[in-house]
Coordinates of C-alpha atoms in Angstrom, one line a residue:
X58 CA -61.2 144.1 69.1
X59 CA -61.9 143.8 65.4
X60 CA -63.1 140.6 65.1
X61 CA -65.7 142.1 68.3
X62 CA -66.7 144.9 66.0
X63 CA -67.3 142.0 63.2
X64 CA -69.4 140.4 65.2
X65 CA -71.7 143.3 65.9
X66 CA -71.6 144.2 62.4
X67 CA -72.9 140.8 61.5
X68 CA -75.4 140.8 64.7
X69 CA -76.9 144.1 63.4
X70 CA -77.4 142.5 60.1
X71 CA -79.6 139.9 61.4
X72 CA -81.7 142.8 63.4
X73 CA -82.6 144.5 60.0
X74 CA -83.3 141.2 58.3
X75 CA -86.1 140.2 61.2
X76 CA -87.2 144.0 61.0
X77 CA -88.3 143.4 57.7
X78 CA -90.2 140.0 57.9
X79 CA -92.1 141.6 60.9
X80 CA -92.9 144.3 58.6
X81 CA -94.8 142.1 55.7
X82 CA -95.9 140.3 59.2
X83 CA -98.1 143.1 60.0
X84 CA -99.0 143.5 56.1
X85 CA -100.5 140.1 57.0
X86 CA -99.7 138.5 53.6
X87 CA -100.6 135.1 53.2
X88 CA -97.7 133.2 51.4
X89 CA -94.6 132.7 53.3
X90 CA -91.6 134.9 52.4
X91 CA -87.9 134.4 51.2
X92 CA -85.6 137.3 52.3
X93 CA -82.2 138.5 51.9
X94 CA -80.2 139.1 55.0
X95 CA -78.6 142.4 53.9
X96 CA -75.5 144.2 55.3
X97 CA -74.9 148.1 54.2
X98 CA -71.5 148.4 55.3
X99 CA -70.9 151.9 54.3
X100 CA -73.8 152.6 56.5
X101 CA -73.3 150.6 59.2
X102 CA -69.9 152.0 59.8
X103 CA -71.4 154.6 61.5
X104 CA -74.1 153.2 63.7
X105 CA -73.9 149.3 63.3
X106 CA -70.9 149.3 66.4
X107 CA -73.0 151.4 68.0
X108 CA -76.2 149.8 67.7
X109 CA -75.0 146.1 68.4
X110 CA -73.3 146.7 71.2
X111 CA -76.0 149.2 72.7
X112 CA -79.0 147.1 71.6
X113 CA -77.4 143.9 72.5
X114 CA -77.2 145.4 75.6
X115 CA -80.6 146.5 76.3
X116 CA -83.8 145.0 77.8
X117 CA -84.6 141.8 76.4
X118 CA -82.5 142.2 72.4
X119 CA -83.8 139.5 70.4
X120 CA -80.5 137.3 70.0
X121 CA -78.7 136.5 66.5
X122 CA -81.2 133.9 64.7
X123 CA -79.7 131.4 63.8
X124 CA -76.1 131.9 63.5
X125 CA -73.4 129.8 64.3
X126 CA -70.8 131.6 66.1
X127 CA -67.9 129.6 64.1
X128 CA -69.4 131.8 60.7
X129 CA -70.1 135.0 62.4
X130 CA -66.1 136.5 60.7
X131 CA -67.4 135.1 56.9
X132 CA -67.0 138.7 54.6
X133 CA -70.1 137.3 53.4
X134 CA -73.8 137.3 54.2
X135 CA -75.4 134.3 53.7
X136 CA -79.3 134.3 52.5
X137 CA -81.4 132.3 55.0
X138 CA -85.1 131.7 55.3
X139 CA -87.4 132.8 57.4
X140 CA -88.2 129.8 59.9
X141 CA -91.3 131.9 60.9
X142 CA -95.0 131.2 59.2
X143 CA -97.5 133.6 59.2
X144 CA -100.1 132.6 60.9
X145 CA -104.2 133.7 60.3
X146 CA -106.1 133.6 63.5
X147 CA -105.4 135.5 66.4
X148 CA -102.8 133.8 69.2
X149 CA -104.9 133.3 72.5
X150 CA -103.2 135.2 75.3
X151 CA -103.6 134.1 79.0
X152 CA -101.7 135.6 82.6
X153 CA -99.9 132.1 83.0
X154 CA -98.8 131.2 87.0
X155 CA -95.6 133.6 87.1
X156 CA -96.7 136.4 85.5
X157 CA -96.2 139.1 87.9
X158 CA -92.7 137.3 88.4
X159 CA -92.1 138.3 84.4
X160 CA -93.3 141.4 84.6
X161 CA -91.4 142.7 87.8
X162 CA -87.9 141.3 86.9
X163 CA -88.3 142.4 83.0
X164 CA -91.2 145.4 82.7
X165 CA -91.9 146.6 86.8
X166 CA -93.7 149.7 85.4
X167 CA -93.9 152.3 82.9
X168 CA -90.6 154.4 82.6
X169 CA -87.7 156.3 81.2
X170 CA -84.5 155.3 82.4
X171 CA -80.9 156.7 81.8
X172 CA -77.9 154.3 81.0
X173 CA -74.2 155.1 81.2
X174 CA -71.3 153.4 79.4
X175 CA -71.8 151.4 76.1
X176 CA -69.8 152.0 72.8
X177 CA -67.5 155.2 73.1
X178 CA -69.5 156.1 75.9
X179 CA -72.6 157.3 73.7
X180 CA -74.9 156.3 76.4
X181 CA -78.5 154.6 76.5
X182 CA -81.9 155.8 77.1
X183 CA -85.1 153.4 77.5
X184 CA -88.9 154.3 77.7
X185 CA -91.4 151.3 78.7
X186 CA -95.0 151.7 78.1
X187 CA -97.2 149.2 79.0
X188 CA -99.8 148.8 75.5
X189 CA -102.6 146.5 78.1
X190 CA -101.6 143.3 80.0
X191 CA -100.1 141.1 77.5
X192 CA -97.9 144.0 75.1
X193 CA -95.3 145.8 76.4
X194 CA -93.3 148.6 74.0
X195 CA -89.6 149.8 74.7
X196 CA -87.9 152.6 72.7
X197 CA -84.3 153.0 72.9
X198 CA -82.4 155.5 71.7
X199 CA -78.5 155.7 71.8
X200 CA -75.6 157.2 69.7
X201 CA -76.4 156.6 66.3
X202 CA -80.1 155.3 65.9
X203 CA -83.2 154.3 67.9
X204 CA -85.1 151.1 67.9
X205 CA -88.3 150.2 68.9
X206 CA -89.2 146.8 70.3
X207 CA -92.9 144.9 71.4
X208 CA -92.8 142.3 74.0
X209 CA -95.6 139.8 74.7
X210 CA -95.8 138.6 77.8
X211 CA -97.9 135.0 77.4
X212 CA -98.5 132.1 79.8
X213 CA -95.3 131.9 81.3
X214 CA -93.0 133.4 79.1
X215 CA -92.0 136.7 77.4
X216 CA -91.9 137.0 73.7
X217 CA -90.0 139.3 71.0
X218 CA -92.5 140.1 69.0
X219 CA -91.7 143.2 67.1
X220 CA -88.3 144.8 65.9
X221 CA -88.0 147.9 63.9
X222 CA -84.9 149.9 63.9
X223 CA -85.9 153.8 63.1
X224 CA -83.9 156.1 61.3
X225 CA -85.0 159.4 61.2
X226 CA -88.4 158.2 60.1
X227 CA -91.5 158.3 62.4
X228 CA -92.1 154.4 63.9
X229 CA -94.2 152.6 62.3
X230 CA -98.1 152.0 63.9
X231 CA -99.3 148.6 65.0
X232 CA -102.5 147.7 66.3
X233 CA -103.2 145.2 69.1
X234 CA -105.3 143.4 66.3
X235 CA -102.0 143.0 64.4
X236 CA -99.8 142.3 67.0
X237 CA -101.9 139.4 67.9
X238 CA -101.3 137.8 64.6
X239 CA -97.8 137.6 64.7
X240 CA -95.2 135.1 66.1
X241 CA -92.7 135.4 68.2
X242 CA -89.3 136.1 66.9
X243 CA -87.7 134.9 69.5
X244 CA -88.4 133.6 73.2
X245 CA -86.9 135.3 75.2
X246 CA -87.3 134.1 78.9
X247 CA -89.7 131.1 80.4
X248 CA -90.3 131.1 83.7
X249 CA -90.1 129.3 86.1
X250 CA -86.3 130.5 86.6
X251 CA -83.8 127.6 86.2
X252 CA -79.8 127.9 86.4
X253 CA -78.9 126.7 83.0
X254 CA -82.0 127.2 80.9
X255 CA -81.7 127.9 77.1
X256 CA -83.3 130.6 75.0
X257 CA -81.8 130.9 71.7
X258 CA -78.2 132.1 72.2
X259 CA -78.5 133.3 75.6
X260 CA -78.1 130.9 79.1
X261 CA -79.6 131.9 82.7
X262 CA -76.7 130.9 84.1
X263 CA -77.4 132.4 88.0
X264 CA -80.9 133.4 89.8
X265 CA -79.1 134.7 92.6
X266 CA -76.3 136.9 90.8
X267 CA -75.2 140.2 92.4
X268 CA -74.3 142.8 90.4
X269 CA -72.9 147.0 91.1
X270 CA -73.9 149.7 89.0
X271 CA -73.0 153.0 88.6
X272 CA -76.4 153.4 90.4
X273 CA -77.1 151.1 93.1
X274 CA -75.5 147.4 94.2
X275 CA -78.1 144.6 93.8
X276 CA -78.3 140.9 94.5
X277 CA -80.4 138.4 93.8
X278 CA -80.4 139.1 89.8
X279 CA -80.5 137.1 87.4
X280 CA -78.3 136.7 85.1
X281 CA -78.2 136.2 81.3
X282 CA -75.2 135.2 78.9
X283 CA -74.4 134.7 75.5
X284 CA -71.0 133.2 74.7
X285 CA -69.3 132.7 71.7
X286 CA -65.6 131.7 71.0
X287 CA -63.3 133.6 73.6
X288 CA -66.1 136.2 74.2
X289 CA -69.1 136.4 76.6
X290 CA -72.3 139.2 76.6
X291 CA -74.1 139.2 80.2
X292 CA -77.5 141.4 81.0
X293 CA -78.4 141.8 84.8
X294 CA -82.3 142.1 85.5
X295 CA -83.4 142.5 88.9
X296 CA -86.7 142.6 90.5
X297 CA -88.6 146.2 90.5
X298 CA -86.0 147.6 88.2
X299 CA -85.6 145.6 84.8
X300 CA -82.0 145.5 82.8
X301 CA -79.7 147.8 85.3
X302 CA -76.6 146.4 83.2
X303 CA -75.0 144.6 80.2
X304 CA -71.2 143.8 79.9
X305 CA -69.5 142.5 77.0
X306 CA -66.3 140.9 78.1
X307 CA -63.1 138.8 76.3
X308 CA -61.0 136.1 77.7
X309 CA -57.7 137.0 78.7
X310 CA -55.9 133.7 77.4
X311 CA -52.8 134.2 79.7
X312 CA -54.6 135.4 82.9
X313 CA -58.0 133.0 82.4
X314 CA -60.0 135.6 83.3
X315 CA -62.7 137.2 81.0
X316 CA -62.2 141.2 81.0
X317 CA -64.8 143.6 80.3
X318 CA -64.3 146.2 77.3
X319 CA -67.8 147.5 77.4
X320 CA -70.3 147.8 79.7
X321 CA -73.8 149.5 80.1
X322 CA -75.1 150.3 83.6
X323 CA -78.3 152.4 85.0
X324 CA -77.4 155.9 86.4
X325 CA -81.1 157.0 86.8
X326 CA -84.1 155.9 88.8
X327 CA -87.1 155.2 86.8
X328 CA -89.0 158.1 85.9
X329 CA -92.5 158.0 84.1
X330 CA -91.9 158.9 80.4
X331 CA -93.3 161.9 78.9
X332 CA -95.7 159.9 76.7
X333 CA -97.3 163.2 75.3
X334 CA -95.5 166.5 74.7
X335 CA -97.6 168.7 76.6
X336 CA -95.6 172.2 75.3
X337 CA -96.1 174.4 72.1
X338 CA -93.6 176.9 70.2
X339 CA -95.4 179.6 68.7
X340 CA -94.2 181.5 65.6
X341 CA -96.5 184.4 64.2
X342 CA -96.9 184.4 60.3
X343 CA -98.6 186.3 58.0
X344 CA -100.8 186.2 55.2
X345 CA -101.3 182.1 56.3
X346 CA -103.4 179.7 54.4
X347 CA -104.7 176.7 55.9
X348 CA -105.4 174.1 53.2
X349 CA -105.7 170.9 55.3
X350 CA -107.8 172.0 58.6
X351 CA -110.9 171.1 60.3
X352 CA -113.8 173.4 61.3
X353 CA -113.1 177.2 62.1
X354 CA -113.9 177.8 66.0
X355 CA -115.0 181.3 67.0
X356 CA -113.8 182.5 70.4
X357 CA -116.5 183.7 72.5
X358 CA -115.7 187.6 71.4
X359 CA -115.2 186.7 68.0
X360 CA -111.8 188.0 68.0
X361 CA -110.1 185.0 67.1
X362 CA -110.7 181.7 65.5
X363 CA -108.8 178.5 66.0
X364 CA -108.3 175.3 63.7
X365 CA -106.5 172.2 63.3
X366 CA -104.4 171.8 60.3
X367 CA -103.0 169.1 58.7
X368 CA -105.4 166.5 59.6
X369 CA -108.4 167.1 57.2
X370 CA -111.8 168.2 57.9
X371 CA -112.7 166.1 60.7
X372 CA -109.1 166.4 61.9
X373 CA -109.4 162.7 61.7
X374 CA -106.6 161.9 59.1
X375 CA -103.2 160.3 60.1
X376 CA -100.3 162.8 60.5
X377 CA -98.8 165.3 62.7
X378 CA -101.0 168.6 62.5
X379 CA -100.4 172.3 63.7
X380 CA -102.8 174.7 66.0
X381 CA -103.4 177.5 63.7
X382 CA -104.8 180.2 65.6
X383 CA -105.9 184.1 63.2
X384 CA -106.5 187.4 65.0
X385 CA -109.2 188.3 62.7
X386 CA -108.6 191.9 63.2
X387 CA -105.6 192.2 61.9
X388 CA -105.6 188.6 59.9
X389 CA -102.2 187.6 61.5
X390 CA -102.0 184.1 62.4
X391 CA -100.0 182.4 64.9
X392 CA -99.0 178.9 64.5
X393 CA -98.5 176.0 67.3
X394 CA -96.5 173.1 66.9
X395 CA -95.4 170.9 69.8
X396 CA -92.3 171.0 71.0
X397 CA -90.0 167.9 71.8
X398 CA -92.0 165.8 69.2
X399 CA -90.3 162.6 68.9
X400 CA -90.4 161.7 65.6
X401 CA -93.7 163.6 64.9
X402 CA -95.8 160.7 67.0
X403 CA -98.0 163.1 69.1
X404 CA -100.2 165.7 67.3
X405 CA -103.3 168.4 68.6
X406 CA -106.3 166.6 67.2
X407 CA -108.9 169.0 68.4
X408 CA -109.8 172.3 70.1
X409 CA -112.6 174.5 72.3
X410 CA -112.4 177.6 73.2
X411 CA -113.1 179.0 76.9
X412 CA -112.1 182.3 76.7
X413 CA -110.7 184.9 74.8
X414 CA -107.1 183.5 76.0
X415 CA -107.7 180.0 76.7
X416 CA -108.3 177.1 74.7
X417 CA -108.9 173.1 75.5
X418 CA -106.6 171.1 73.6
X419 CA -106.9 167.3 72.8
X420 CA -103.1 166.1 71.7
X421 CA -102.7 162.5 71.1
X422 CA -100.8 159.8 68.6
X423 CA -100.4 161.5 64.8
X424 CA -100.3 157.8 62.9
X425 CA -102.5 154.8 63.6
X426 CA -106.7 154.1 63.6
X427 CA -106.3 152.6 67.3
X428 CA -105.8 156.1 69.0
X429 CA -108.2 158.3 68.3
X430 CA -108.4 160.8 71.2
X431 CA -105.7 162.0 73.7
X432 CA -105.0 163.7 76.7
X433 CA -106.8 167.2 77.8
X434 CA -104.5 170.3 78.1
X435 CA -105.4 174.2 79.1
X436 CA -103.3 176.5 76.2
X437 CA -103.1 179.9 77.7
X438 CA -102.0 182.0 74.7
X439 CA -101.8 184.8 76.2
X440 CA -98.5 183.2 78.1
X441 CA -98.1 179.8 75.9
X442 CA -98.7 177.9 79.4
X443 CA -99.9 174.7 78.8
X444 CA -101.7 172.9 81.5
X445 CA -103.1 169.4 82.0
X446 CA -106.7 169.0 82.5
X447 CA -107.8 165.6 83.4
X448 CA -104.1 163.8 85.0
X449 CA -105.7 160.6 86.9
X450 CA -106.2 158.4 83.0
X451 CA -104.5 155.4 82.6
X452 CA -102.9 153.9 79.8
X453 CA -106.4 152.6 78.6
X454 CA -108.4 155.6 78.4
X455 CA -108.3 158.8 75.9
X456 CA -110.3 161.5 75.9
X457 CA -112.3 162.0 72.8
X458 CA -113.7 165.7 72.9
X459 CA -114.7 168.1 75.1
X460 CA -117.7 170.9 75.2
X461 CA -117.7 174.0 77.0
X462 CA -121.1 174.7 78.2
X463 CA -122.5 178.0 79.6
X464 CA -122.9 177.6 83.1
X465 CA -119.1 177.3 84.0
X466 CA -118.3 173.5 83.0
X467 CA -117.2 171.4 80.3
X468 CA -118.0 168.0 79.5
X469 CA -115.7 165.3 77.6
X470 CA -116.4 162.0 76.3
X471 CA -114.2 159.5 77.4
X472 CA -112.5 156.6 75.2
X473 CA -112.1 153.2 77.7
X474 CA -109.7 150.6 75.9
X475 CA -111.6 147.4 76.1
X476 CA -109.8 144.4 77.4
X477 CA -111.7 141.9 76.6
X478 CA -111.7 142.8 72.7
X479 CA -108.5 144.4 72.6
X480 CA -109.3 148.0 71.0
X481 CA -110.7 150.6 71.3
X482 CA -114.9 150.7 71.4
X483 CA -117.4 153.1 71.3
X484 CA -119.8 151.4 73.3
X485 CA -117.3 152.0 76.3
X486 CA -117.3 156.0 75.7
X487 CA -118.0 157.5 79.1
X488 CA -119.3 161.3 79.5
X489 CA -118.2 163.3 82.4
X490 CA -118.9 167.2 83.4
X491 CA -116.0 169.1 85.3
X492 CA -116.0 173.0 86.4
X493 CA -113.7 174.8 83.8
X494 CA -109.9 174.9 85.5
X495 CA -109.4 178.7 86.8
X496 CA -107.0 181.0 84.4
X497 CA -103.5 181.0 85.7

């Protein structure tokens, strides 16, 4: 069981080295880059267990590169060199012949899903969110740490593309831009499916598996393994669902029989993710300052005025900001900050009044220039209700402000991601006047 551990010690290792060379990937340097392959051992105690047994076990982990199994117990590191180039121009993406095949056995939809099992039973929890047609992101969080993966689904086969591990810190941003000019860490599946194929450490050694989970029995799944000395890692995909299990098993040399010590299995359905925290927690303050805000709004009885702080003047700046909101009466302020904030990723970014109690809200991503709107929400603050206004946008589209105009409407200006180009562009704004929602 030690020499296991080991091994997902020295796995984890590997992870953080390819973490880095996608960061100065992004950074878009020019000259190719030496790295260390660097093992923390005091604090990997903790997590690393955790983390490679977890991650090895979720959708699509980028295999060890490069390592021969025979080495993996070497005290050691070794330095290696990154086999991967930069590259300058843009890769050129196409929707090869089995690309709904690669998206319905690996990402069928956007989702959160719950996972049972893994190391000391810590558990595993997955969100997918489609980024357009080609990109594909996946957060996982488990005992001990969280990592975030991007997937590029091209031609006919699905690529690694991005691996950061997160601790503590909020993920870094990535445009599509960006990810376009990087290669693939690893491949991690071609289609179409062949018993036997290769991809990096990992065989597709059935296309017709079946497989019971704590959920649900399934069959026709494939299957997936990476062996190495008298030990074997197997992830179960089927179609419409994704990774529903991953088993790490060791050969029992008197029976002949492999025997599972660890196993990860789906316990939930999927469930779309709560991509934006929709909820506030309000604390009243006195004698407040804002020092970072945008634009004072006056509520229609000039009894209170509202502002974004923490985002600059044209609440434009990267970061997560507050909703400061001043009884001007009395000058006591009361501050809202979202609640269940992962990381600080979400943020308000702007704010109408339509009433004395109600307010439009636009809350959307606190770091990156590729999101620059959100979604709409209703604050009551007379109740702290919060209330979705416009429900039926995609992935693609934000909306970008929102006017309350005298005659019982309000009009927004929406933000349509543009395919084509791959960002977002202000020629495909779209404008759009709704009656304002009744007070609850």
């Amino acid at each position: 069981m030690n020499d296991i551990k080991q091994q997902l010690i020295t796995k984890i290792g590997d992870t953080s080295e390819r973490s880095a060379r996608v960061q100065q990937q992004v950074n878009l340097k020019k000259n190719q880059q030496q790295k260390e392959k660097k093992i923390h051992w005091g604090y990997y105690v903790t997590i690393a267990a955790i983390t490679g047994v977890l991650a090895l076990g979720m959708n699509l982990l980028p295999s060890v590169l490069n390592v021969d199994p025979g080495q993996m117990n070497e005290p050691e590191p070794q330095e290696i060199v990154s086999p991967i180039e930069e590259e300058t121009e843009p890769v050129v993406l196409e929707k090869g012949e089995y690309y709904e095949l690669l998206k319905q056995y690996f990402f069928p939809q956007e989702s959160e899903v719950d996972f049972i099992g893994g190391f000391e039973n810590g558990g595993l929890n997955i969100q997918t969110l489609w980024l357009n047609d080609f990109y594909v992101q996946q957060i996982l969080s488990y005992e001990g740490g969280t990592t975030k993966h991007i997937y590029r689904i091209n031609g006919d086969q699905i690529e690694l593309v991005y691996d950061e591990m997160i601790d503590g810190l909020p993920p870094s941003q990535i445009s599509i831009s960006e990810l376009n000019k990087l290669l693939p860490l690893q491949i991690v599946i071609k289609a179409p499916f062949n018993p036997g194929d290769q991809f990096g450490d990992w065989t597709l050694i059935d296309t017709s598996g079946e497989v019971t989970t704590y959920y649900e029995s399934f069959s026709n799944v494939l299957i997936l393994e990476n062996a190495y000395d008298d030990s074997r890692i197997r992830k179960y995909f089927v179609k419409d669902y994704g990774m529903v299990k991953w088993e790490s098993a060791e050969l029992n040399k008197d029976s002949g029989e492999y025997e599972v010590f660890i196993a990860t299995e789906q316990i939930t359905a999927y469930s779309p993710p709560e991509q934006t925290p929709s909820h506030f927690k309000a604390q009243i303050v006195t004698n407040y300052v804002a020092d970072f805000n945008s634009g004072w709004k006056i509520s229609p009885e000039n009894a209170l005025r509202a502002t974004i702080n923490g985002k600059g003047e044209t609440a434009g700046e990267e970061g997560e900001a507050v909703l400061v909101i001043e009884n001007l009466a009395n000058s006591e302020t009361t501050i809202y900050a979202l609640k269940d904030n992962y990381f600080g990723q979400f943020t308000p970014k702007k704010v109408e009044w339509i009433d004395e109690n109600r307010l439009f809200v636009i809350i959307g991503a606190s770091h990156g220039m590729v999101t620059v709107g959100g979604k709409l929400y209703e604050l009551n603050i007379k109740d702290n209700v919060v209330t979705p206004v416009i429900e039926d946008l995609d992935v693609r589209e934000e909306i970008m402000s929102v006017k309350v105009n005298g005659d019982g409407t309000f009009t927004y200006e929406k933000h349509v991601y543009d395919t084509d180009q791959m960002e977002y562009n202000d020629s495909h704004i779209e404008e759009g006047t709704l009656p304002i929602p009744p007070a609850r």
